N, CA, C and O atoms as a MOPAC input file, in Angstrom:
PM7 MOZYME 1SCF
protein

 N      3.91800 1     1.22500 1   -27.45700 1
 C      3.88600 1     2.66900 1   -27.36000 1
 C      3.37000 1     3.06200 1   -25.98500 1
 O      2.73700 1     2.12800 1   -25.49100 1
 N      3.42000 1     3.95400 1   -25.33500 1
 C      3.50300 1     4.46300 1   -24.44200 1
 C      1.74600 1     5.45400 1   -24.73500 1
 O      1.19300 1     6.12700 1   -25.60500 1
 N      1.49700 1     4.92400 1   -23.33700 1
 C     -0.14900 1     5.97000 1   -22.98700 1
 C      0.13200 1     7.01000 1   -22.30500 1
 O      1.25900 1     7.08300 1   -21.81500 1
 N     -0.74000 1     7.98600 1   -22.11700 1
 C     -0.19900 1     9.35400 1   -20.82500 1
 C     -1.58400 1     9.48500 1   -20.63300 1
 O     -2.50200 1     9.55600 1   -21.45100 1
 N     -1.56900 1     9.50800 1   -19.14900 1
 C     -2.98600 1    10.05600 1   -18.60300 1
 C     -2.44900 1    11.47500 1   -17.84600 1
 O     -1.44000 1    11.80100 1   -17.22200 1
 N     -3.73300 1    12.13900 1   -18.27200 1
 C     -3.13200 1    13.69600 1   -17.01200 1
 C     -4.39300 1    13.62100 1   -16.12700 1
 O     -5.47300 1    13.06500 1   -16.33000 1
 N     -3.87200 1    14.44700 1   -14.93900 1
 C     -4.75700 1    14.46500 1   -14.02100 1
 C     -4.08000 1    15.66500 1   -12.53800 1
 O     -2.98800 1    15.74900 1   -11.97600 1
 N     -5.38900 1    16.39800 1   -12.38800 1
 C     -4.84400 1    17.19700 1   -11.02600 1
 C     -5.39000 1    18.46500 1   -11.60300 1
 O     -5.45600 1    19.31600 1   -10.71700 1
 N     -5.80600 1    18.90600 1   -12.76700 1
 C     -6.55300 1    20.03700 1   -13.26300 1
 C     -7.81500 1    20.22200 1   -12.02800 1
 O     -8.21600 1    19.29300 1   -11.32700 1
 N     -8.34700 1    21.75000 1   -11.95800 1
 C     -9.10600 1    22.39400 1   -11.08300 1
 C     -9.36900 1    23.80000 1   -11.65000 1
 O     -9.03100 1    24.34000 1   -12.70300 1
 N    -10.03600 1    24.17500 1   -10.66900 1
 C    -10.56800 1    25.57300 1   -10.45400 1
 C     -9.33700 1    25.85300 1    -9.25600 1
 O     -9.05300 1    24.95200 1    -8.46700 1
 N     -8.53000 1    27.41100 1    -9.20200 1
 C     -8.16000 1    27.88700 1    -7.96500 1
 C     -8.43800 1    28.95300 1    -8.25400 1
 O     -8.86400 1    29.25800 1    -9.36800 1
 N     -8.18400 1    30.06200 1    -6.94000 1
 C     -7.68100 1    31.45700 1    -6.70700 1
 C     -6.58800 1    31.89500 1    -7.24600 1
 O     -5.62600 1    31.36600 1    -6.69000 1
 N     -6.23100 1    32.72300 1    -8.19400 1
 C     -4.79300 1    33.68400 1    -8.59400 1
 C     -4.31500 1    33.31600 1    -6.82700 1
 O     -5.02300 1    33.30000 1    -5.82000 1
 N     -2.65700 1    33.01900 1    -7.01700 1
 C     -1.80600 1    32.77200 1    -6.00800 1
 C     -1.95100 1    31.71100 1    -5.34600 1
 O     -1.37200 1    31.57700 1    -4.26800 1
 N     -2.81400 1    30.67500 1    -5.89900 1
 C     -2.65000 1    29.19100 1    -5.62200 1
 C     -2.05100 1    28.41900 1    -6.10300 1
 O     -1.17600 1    28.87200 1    -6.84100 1
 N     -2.12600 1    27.02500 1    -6.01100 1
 C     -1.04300 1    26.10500 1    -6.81600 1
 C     -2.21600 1    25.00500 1    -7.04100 1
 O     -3.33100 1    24.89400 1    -6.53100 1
 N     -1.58400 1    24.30900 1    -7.91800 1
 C     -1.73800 1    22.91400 1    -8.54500 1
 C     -0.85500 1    22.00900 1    -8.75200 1
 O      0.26300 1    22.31300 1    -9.16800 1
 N     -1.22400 1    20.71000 1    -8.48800 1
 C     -0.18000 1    19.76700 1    -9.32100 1
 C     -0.60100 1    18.95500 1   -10.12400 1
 O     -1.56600 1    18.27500 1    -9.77400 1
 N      0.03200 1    18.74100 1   -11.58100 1
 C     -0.75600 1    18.19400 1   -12.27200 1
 C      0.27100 1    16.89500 1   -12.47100 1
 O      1.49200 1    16.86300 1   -12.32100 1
 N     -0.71300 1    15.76400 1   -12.88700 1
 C      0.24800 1    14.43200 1   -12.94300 1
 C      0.01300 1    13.81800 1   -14.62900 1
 O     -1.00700 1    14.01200 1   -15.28900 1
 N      1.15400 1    13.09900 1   -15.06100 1
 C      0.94400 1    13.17000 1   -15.81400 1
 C      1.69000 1    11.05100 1   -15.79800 1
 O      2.80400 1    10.58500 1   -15.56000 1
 N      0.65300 1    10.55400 1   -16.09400 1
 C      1.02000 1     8.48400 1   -15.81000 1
 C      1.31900 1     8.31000 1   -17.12300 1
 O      1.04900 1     9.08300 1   -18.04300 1
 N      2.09300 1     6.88400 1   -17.20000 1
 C      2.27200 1     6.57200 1   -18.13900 1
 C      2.42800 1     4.98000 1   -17.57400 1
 O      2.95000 1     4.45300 1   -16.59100 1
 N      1.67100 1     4.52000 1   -18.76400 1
 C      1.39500 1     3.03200 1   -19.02400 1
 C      2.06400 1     2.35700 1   -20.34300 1
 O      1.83700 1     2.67700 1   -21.51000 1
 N      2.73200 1     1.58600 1   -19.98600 1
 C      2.89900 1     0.61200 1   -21.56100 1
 C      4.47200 1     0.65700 1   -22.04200 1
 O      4.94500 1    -0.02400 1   -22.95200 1
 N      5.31800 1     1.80100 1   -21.06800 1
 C      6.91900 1     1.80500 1   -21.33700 1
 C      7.42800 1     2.74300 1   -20.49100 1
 O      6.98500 1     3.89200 1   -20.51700 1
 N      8.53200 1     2.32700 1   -19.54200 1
 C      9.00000 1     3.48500 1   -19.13900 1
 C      9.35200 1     4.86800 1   -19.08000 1
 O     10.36400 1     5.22300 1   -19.68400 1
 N      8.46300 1     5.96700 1   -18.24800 1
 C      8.48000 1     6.92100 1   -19.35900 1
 C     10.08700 1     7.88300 1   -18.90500 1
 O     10.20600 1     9.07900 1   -19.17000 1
 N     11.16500 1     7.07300 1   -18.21500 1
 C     12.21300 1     7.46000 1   -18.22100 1
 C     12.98700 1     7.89500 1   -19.30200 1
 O     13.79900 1     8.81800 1   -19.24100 1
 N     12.64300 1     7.00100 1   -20.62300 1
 C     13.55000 1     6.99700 1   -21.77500 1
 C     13.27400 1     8.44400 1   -22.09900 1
 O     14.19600 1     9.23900 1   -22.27600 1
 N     11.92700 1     8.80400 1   -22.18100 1
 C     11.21300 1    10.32700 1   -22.86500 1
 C     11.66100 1    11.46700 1   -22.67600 1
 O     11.85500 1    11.66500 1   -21.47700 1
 N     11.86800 1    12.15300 1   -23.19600 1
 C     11.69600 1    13.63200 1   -23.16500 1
 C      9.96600 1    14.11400 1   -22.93300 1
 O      8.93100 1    13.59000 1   -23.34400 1
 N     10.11300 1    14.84800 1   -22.42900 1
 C      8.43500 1    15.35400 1   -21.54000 1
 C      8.78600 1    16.91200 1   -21.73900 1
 O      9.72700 1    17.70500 1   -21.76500 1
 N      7.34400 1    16.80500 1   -21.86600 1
 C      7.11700 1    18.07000 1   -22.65100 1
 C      5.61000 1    18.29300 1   -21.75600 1
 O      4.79500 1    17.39000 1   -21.56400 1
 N      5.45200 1    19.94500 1   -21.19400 1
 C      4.12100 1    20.36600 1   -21.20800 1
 C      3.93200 1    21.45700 1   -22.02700 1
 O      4.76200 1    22.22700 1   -22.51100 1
 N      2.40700 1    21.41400 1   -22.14600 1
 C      1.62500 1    22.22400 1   -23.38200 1
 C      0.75600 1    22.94900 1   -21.95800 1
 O      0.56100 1    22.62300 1   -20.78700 1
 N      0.42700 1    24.00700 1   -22.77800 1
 C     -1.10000 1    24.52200 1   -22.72900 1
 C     -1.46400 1    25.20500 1   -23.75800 1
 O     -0.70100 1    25.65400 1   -24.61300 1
 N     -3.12600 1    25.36000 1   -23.71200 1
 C     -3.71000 1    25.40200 1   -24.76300 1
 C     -5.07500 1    26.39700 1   -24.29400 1
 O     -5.80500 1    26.13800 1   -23.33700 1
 N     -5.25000 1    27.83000 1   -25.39800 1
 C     -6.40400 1    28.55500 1   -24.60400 1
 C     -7.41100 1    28.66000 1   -25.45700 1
 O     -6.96200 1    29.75400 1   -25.79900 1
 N     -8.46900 1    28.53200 1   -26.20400 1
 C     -9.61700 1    28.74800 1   -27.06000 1
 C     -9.42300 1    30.18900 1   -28.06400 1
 O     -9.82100 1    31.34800 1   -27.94800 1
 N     -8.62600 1    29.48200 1   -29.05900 1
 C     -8.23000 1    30.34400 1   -30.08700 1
 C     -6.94900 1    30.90400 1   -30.15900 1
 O     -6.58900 1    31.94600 1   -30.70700 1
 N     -6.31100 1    30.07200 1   -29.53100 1
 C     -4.65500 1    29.97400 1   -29.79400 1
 C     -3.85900 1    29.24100 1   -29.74300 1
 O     -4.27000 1    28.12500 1   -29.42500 1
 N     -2.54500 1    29.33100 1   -29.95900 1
 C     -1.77400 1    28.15100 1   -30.59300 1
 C     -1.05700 1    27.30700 1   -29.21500 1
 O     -0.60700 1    27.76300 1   -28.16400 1
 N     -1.14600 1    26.17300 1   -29.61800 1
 C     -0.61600 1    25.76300 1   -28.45800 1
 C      0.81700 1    26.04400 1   -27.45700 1
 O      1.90800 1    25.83500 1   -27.98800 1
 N      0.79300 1    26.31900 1   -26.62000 1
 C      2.17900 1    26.94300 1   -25.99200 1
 C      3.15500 1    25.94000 1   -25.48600 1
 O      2.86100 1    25.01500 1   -24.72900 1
 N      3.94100 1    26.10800 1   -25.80000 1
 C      5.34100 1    25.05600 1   -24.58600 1
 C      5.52500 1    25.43000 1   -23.63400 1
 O      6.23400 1    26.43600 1   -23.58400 1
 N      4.98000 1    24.82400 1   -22.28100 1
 C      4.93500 1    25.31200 1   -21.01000 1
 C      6.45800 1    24.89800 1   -20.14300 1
 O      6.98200 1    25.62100 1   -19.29600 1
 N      6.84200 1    23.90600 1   -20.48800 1
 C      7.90600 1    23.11400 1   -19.73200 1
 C      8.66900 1    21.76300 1   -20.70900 1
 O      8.24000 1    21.22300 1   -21.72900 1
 N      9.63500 1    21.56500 1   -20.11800 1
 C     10.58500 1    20.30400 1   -21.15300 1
 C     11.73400 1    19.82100 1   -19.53600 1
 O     12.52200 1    20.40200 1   -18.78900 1
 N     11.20100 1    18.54000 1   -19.69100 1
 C     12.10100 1    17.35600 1   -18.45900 1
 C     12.31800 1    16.35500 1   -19.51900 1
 O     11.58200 1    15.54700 1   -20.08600 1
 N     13.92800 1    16.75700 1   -19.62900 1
 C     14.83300 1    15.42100 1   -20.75500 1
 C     14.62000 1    13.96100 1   -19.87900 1
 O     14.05300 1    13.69300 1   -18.82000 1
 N     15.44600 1    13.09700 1   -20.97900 1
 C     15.28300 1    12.10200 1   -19.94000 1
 C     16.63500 1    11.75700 1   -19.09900 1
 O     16.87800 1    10.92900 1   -18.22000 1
 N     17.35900 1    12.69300 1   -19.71200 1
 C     18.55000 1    12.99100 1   -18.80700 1
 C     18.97000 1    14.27600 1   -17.50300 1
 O     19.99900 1    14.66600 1   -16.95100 1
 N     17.65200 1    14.56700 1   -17.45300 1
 C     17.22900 1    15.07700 1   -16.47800 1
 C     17.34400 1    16.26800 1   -16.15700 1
 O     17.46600 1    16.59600 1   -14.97700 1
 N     17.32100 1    17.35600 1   -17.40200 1
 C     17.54000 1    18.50800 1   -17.78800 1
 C     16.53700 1    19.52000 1   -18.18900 1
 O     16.17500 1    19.63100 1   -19.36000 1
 N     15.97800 1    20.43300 1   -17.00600 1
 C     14.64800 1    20.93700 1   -17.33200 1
 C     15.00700 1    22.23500 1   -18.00100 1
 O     16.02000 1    22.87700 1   -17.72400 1
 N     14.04800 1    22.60500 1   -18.96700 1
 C     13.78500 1    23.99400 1   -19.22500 1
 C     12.62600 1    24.43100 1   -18.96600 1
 O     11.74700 1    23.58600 1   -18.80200 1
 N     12.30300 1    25.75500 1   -18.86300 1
 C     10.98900 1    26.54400 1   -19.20000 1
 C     10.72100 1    27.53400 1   -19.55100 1
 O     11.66000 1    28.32400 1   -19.45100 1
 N      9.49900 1    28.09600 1   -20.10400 1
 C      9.25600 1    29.45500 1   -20.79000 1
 C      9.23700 1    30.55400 1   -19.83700 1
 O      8.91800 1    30.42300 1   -18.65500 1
 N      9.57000 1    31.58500 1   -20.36400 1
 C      9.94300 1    32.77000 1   -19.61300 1
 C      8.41000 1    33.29800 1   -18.46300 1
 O      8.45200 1    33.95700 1   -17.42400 1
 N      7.07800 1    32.63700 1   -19.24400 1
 C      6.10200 1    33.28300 1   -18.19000 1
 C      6.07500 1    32.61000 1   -17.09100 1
 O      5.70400 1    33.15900 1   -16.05300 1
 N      6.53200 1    31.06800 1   -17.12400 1
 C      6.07000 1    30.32300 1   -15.90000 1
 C      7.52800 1    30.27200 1   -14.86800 1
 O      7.54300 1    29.75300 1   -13.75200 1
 N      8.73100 1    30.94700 1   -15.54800 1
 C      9.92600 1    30.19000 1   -14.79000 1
 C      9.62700 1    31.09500 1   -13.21800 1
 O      9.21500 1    32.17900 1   -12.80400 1
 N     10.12900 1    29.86500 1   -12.77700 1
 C     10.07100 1    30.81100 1   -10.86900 1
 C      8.73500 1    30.12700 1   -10.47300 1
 O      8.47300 1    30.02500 1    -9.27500 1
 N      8.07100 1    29.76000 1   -11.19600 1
 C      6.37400 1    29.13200 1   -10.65300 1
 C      6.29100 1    28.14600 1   -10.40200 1
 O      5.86100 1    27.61000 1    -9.38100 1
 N      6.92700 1    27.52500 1   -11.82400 1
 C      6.51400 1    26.04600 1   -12.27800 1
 C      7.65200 1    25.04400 1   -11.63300 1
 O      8.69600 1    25.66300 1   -11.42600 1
 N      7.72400 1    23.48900 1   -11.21800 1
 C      8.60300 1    22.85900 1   -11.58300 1
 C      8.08800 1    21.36600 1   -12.13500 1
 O      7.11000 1    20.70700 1   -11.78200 1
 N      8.68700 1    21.20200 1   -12.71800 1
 C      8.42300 1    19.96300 1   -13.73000 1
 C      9.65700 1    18.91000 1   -12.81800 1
 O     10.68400 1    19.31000 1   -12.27100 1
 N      9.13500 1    17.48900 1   -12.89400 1
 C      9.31500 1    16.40700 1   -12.30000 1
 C      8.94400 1    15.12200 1   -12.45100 1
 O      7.80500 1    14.74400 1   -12.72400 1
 N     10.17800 1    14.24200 1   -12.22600 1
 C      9.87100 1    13.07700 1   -12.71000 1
 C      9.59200 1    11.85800 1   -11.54600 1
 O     10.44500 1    11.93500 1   -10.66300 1
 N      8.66800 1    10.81200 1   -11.33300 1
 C      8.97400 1     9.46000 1   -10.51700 1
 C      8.84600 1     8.38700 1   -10.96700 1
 O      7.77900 1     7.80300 1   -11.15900 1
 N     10.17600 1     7.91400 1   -11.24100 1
 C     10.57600 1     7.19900 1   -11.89400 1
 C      9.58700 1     5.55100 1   -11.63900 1
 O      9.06400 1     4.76600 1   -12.43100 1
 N      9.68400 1     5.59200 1   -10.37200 1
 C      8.79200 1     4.39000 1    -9.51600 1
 C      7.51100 1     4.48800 1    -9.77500 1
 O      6.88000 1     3.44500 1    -9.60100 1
 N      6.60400 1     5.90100 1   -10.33200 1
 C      5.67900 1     5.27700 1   -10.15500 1
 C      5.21800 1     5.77200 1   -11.47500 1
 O      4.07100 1     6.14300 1   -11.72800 1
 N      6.28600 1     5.73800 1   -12.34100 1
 C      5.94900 1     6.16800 1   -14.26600 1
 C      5.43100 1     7.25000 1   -14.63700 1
 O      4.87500 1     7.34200 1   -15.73100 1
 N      5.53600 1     8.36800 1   -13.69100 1
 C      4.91000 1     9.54800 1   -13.62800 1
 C      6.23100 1    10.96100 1   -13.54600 1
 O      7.32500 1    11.14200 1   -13.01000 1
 N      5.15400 1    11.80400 1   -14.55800 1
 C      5.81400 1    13.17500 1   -14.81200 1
 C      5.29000 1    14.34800 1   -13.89600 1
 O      4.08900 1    14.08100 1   -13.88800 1
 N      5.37100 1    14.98600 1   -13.45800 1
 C      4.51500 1    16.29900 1   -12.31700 1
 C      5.23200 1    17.30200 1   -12.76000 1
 O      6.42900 1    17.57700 1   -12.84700 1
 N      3.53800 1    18.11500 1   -13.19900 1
 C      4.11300 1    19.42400 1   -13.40900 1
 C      3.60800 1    20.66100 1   -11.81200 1
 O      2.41000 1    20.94300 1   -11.84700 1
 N      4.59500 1    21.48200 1   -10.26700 1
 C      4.32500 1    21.69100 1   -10.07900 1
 C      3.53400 1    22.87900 1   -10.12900 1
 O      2.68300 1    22.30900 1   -10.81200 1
 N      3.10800 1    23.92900 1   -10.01700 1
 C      2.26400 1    25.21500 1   -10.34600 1
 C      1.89200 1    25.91100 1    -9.18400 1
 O      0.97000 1    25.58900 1    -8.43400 1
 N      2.83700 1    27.12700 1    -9.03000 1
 C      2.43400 1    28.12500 1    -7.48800 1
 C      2.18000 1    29.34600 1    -8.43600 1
 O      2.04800 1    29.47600 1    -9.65300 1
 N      2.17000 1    30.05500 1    -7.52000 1
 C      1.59000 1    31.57400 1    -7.48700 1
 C      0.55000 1    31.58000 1    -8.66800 1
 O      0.66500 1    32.45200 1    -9.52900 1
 N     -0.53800 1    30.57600 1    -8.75600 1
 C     -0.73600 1    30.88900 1   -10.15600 1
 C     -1.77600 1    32.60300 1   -10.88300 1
 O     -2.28100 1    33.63700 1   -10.44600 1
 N     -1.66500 1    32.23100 1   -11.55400 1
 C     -2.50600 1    33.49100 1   -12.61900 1
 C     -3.51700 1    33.68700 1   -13.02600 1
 O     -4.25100 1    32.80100 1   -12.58800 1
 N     -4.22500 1    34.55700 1   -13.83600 1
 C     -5.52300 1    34.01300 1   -14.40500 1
 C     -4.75600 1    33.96500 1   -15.67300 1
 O     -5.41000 1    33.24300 1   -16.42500 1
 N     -3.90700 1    34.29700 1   -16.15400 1
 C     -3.33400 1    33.93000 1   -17.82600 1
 C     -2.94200 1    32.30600 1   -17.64900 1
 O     -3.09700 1    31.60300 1   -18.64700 1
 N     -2.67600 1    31.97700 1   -16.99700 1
 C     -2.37500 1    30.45300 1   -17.04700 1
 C     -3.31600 1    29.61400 1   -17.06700 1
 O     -3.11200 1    28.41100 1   -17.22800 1
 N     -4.61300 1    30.19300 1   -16.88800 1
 C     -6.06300 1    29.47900 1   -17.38100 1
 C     -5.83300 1    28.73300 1   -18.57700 1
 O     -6.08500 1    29.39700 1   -19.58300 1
 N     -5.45500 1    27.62600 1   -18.78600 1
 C     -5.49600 1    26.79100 1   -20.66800 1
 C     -6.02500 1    25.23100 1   -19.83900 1
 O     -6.36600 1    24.96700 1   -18.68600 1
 N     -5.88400 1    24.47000 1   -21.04200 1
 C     -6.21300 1    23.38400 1   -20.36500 1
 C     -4.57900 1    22.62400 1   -21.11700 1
 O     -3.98700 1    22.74900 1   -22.18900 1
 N     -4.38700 1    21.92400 1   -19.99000 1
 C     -2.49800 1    21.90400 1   -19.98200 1
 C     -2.32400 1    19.98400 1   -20.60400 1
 O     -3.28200 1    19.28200 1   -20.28200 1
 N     -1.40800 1    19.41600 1   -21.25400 1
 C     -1.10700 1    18.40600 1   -22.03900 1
 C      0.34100 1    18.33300 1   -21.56000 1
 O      1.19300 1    19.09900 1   -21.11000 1
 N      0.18600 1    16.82300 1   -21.92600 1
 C      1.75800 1    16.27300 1   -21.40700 1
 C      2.14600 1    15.48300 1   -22.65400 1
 O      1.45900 1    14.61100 1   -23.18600 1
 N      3.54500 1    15.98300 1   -23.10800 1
 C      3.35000 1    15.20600 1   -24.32200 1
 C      5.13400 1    14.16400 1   -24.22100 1
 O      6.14900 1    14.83500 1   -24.03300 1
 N      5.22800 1    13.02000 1   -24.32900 1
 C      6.48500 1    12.13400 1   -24.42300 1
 C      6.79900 1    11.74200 1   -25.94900 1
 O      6.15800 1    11.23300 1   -26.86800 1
 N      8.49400 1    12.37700 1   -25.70800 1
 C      8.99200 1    12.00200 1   -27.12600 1
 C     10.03600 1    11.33000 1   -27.32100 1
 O     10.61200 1    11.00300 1   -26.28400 1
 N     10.45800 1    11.02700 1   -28.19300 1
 C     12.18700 1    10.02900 1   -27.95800 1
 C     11.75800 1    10.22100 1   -30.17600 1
 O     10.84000 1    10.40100 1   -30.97600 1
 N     13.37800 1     9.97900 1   -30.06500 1
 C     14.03100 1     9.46700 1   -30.77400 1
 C     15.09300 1     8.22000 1   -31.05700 1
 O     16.24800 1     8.36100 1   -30.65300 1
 N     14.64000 1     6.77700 1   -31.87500 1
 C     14.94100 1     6.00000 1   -31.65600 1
 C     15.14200 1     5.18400 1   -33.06500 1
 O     14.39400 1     5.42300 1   -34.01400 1
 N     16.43200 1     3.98300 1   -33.17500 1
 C     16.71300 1     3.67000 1   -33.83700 1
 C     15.83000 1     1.27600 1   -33.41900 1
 O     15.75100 1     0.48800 1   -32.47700 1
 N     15.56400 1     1.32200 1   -34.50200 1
 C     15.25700 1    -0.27600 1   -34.34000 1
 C     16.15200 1    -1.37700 1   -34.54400 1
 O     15.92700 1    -2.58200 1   -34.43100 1
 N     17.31200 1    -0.70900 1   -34.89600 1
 C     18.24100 1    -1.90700 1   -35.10600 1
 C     19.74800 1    -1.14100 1   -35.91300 1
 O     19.84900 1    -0.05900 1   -36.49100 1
 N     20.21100 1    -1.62400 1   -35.79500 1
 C     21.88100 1    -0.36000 1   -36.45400 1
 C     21.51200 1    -0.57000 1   -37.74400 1
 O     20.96400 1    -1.52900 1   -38.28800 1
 N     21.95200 1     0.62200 1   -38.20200 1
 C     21.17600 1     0.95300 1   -40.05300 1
 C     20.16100 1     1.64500 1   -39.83300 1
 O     20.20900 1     2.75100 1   -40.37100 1
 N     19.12900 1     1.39900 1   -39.17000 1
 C     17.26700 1     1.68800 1   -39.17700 1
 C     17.98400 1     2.85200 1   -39.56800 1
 O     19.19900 1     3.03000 1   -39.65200 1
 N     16.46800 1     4.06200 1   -39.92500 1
 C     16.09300 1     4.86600 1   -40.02300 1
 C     16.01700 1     5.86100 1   -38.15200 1
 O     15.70100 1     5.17600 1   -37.18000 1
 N     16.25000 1     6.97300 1   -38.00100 1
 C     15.67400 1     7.35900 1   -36.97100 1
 C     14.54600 1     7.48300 1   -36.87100 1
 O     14.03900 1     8.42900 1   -37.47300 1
 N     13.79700 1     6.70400 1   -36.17900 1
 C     12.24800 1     6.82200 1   -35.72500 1
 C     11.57700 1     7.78900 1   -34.86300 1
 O     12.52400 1     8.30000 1   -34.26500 1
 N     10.58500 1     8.30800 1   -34.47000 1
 C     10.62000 1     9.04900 1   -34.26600 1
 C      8.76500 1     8.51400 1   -33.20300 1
 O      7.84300 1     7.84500 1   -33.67000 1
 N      8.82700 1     8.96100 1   -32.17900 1
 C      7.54300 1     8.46600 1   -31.18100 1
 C      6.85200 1    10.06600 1   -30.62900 1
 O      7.59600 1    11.00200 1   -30.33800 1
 N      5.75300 1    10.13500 1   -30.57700 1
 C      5.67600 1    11.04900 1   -29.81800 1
 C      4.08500 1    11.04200 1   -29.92400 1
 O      3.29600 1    11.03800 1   -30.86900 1
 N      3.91000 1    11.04400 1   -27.92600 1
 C      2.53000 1    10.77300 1   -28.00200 1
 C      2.04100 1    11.33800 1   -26.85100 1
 O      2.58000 1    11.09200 1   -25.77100 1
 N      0.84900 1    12.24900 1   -26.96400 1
 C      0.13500 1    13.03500 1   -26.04900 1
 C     -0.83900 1    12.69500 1   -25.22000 1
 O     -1.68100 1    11.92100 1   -25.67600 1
 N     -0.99600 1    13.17800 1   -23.77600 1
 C     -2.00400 1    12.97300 1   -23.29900 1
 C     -3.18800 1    13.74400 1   -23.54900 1
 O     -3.16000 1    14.73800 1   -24.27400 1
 N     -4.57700 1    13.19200 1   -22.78900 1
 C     -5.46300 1    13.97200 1   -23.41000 1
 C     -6.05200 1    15.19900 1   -22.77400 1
 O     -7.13300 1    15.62400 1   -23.18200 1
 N     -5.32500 1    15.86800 1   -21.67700 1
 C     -5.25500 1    17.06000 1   -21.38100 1
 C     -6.01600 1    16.99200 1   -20.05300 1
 O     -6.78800 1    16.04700 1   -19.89300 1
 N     -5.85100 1    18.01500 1   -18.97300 1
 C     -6.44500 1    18.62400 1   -17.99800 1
 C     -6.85800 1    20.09700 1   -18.16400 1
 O     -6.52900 1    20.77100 1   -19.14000 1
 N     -7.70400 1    20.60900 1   -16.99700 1
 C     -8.23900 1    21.81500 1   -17.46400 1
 C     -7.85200 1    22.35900 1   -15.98800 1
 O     -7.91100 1    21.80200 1   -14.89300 1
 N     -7.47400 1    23.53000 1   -16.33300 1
 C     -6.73100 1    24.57800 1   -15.18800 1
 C     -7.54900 1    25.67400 1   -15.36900 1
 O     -7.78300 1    26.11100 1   -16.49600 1
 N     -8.05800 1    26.21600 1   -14.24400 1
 C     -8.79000 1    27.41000 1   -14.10700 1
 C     -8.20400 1    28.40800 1   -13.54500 1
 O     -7.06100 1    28.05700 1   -13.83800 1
 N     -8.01100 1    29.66300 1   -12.79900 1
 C     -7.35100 1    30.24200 1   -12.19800 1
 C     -8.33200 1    31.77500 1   -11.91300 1
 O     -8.37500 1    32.79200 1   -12.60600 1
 N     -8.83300 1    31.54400 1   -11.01500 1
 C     -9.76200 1    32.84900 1   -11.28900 1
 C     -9.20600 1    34.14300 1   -10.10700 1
 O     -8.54600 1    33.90200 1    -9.09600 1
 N     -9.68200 1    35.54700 1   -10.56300 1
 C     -9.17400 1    36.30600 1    -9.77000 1
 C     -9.94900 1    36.72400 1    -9.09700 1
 O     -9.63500 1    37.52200 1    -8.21400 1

């Protein structure tokens, strides 16, 4: 199974940027679908971004134009970038890898999906 470390969380100024990284140890995290979260103290977790593993990004309507999500393949890592930022984008942000996968013809579809354990994004005005 596949590990995810995040990293690159901070304190900035509204209209700064961040980049947050997101490693992976233990399987290529090419196969995955990647997914970012954020998360704010007393609400539900949000879908910030989605990089298929066919290399097809989406994103939510608050961050599009800000954000770009990215993959390196070489060095097993996902990047989420982050400009102009906000003070609403204050959460502390998660990277989460998923796939759907069969173990052998017949199996069952299996199903993987495993999160990192988050960074913390500040954004003050």
């Amino acid at each position: 199974q596949v590990q995810l470390v995040e990293s690159g969380g901070g304190t900035v100024q509204a209209g700064g940027s961040l980049r947050l990284s997101c490693v992976a140890s233990g399987r290529n995290l090419s196969i995955y679908d990647i997914y970012w979260y954020r998360e704010t103290p007393g609400e539900p977790r949000e879908w910030v971004a989605k990089l298929t593993s066919g290399g097809n990004t989406n994103y939510a309507d608050s961050v599009k134009g800000r954000f770009t999500v990215s993959r390196d393949n070489v060095r097993n890592t996902v990047s989420l970038q982050m400009n102009s930022l906000k003070p609403e984008d204050t959460a502390v942000y998660y990277c989460n890898a998923d796939r759907k996968f069969r173990r052998f013809v017949g199996d069952f579809v299996q199903k993987e999906d495993v999160w990192g354990q988050g960074t913390q994004v500040t954004v003050s005005s």
